[in-house]
mmCIF file of C-alpha atoms in Angstrom:
data_model
loop_
_atom_site.group_PDB
_atom_site.id
_atom_site.type_symbol
_atom_site.label_atom_id
_atom_site.label_comp_id
_atom_site.label_asym_id
_atom_site.label_seq_id
_atom_site.Cartn_x
_atom_site.Cartn_y
_atom_site.Cartn_z
ATOM 1 C CA UNK Q 25 -21.475 -14.569 -21.103
ATOM 2 C CA UNK Q 26 -20.624 -18.161 -21.992
ATOM 3 C CA UNK Q 27 -23.617 -20.466 -21.693
ATOM 4 C CA UNK Q 28 -22.582 -23.985 -20.625
ATOM 5 C CA UNK Q 29 -25.250 -26.632 -20.132
ATOM 6 C CA UNK Q 30 -25.331 -30.396 -19.553
ATOM 7 C CA UNK Q 31 -26.202 -32.389 -22.661
ATOM 8 C CA UNK Q 32 -29.307 -33.725 -20.886
ATOM 9 C CA UNK Q 33 -30.758 -30.203 -21.230
ATOM 10 C CA UNK Q 34 -30.843 -30.756 -24.974
ATOM 11 C CA UNK Q 35 -33.465 -33.438 -24.432
ATOM 12 C CA UNK Q 36 -35.198 -31.982 -21.391
ATOM 13 C CA UNK Q 37 -35.109 -28.259 -22.166
ATOM 14 C CA UNK Q 38 -34.725 -28.075 -25.937
ATOM 15 C CA UNK Q 39 -37.070 -25.097 -26.416
ATOM 16 C CA UNK Q 40 -35.188 -23.135 -23.744
ATOM 17 C CA UNK Q 41 -31.841 -23.830 -25.419
ATOM 18 C CA UNK Q 42 -33.273 -22.962 -28.828
ATOM 19 C CA UNK Q 43 -34.608 -19.667 -27.492
ATOM 20 C CA UNK Q 44 -31.228 -18.847 -25.949
ATOM 21 C CA UNK Q 45 -29.334 -19.597 -29.160
ATOM 22 C CA UNK Q 46 -31.706 -17.709 -31.432
ATOM 23 C CA UNK Q 47 -32.467 -14.688 -29.231
ATOM 24 C CA UNK Q 48 -29.029 -14.075 -27.752
ATOM 25 C CA UNK Q 49 -27.187 -14.875 -30.983
ATOM 26 C CA UNK Q 50 -24.665 -16.706 -28.817
ATOM 27 C CA UNK Q 51 -23.728 -20.390 -28.893
ATOM 28 C CA UNK Q 52 -24.573 -22.856 -26.139
ATOM 29 C CA UNK Q 53 -21.806 -25.226 -25.070
ATOM 30 C CA UNK Q 54 -22.949 -28.702 -24.016
ATOM 31 C CA UNK Q 55 -21.086 -30.985 -21.638
ATOM 32 C CA UNK Q 56 -21.251 -34.691 -20.892
ATOM 33 C CA UNK Q 57 -19.779 -35.975 -17.637
ATOM 34 C CA UNK Q 58 -18.147 -32.596 -17.103
ATOM 35 C CA UNK Q 59 -16.392 -32.457 -20.477
ATOM 36 C CA UNK Q 60 -17.323 -30.378 -23.501
ATOM 37 C CA UNK Q 61 -18.984 -32.408 -26.249
ATOM 38 C CA UNK Q 62 -20.607 -29.975 -28.686
ATOM 39 C CA UNK Q 63 -21.637 -26.432 -29.438
ATOM 40 C CA UNK Q 64 -25.075 -25.402 -30.641
ATOM 41 C CA UNK Q 65 -25.435 -22.226 -32.658
ATOM 42 C CA UNK Q 66 -28.000 -20.603 -34.893
ATOM 43 C CA UNK Q 67 -27.850 -20.842 -38.656
ATOM 44 C CA UNK Q 68 -27.008 -17.135 -38.727
ATOM 45 C CA UNK Q 69 -24.035 -17.666 -36.403
ATOM 46 C CA UNK Q 70 -22.819 -20.599 -38.459
ATOM 47 C CA UNK Q 71 -23.138 -18.602 -41.671
ATOM 48 C CA UNK Q 72 -21.178 -15.728 -40.163
ATOM 49 C CA UNK Q 73 -18.364 -18.167 -39.386
ATOM 50 C CA UNK Q 74 -18.335 -19.955 -42.724
ATOM 51 C CA UNK Q 75 -19.481 -17.507 -45.422
ATOM 52 C CA UNK Q 76 -16.072 -15.872 -45.789
ATOM 53 C CA UNK Q 77 -14.393 -19.244 -46.078
ATOM 54 C CA UNK Q 78 -16.935 -20.443 -48.637
ATOM 55 C CA UNK Q 79 -16.360 -17.277 -50.679
ATOM 56 C CA UNK Q 80 -12.578 -17.788 -50.654
ATOM 57 C CA UNK Q 81 -12.992 -21.445 -51.658
ATOM 58 C CA UNK Q 82 -15.230 -20.395 -54.554
ATOM 59 C CA UNK Q 83 -12.568 -17.885 -55.640
ATOM 60 C CA UNK Q 84 -9.900 -20.590 -55.446
ATOM 61 C CA UNK Q 85 -12.039 -22.913 -57.587
ATOM 62 C CA UNK Q 86 -12.364 -20.194 -60.231
ATOM 63 C CA UNK Q 87 -8.599 -19.577 -60.251
ATOM 64 C CA UNK Q 88 -7.948 -23.321 -60.473
ATOM 65 C CA UNK Q 89 -10.223 -23.598 -63.525
ATOM 66 C CA UNK Q 90 -8.102 -20.991 -65.334
ATOM 67 C CA UNK Q 91 -4.715 -22.505 -64.467
ATOM 68 C CA UNK Q 92 -2.914 -25.794 -64.974
ATOM 69 C CA UNK Q 93 -0.666 -25.182 -61.952
ATOM 70 C CA UNK Q 94 -1.204 -27.708 -59.152
ATOM 71 C CA UNK Q 95 0.608 -28.097 -55.830
ATOM 72 C CA UNK Q 96 1.142 -31.213 -53.747
ATOM 73 C CA UNK Q 97 -0.389 -31.404 -50.285
ATOM 74 C CA UNK Q 98 3.077 -31.362 -48.695
ATOM 75 C CA UNK Q 99 3.976 -28.135 -50.524
ATOM 76 C CA UNK Q 100 0.696 -26.441 -49.578
ATOM 77 C CA UNK Q 101 0.878 -27.452 -45.921
ATOM 78 C CA UNK Q 102 4.563 -26.529 -45.828
ATOM 79 C CA UNK Q 103 3.669 -23.004 -46.975
ATOM 80 C CA UNK Q 104 0.897 -22.799 -44.388
ATOM 81 C CA UNK Q 105 3.252 -23.932 -41.602
ATOM 82 C CA UNK Q 106 5.829 -21.350 -42.693
ATOM 83 C CA UNK Q 107 3.276 -18.542 -42.565
ATOM 84 C CA UNK Q 108 2.048 -19.665 -39.151
ATOM 85 C CA UNK Q 109 5.612 -19.823 -37.843
ATOM 86 C CA UNK Q 110 6.369 -16.352 -39.236
ATOM 87 C CA UNK Q 111 3.263 -15.004 -37.534
ATOM 88 C CA UNK Q 112 4.232 -16.563 -34.191
ATOM 89 C CA UNK Q 113 7.644 -14.837 -34.294
ATOM 90 C CA UNK Q 114 6.046 -11.401 -34.521
#
């Protein structure tokens, strides 16, 4: 279940929010004036989201060290856009 709370709860009920995030292993979404402003998650949740990306970036750094081939930003983003567009057609 999505847990949405007003940002004032961060100040007034911090320990309750912390307990929710840590024990339920689910993020808490905070709102200000009815609009989403931030998401609070545990370190474990954050790591689960980013560890794979960090690993791939480390692999890319290792490959880059062994190669003189470099691509411009426009070429890289062009390839990414092409792959996204191909995926959307499927």
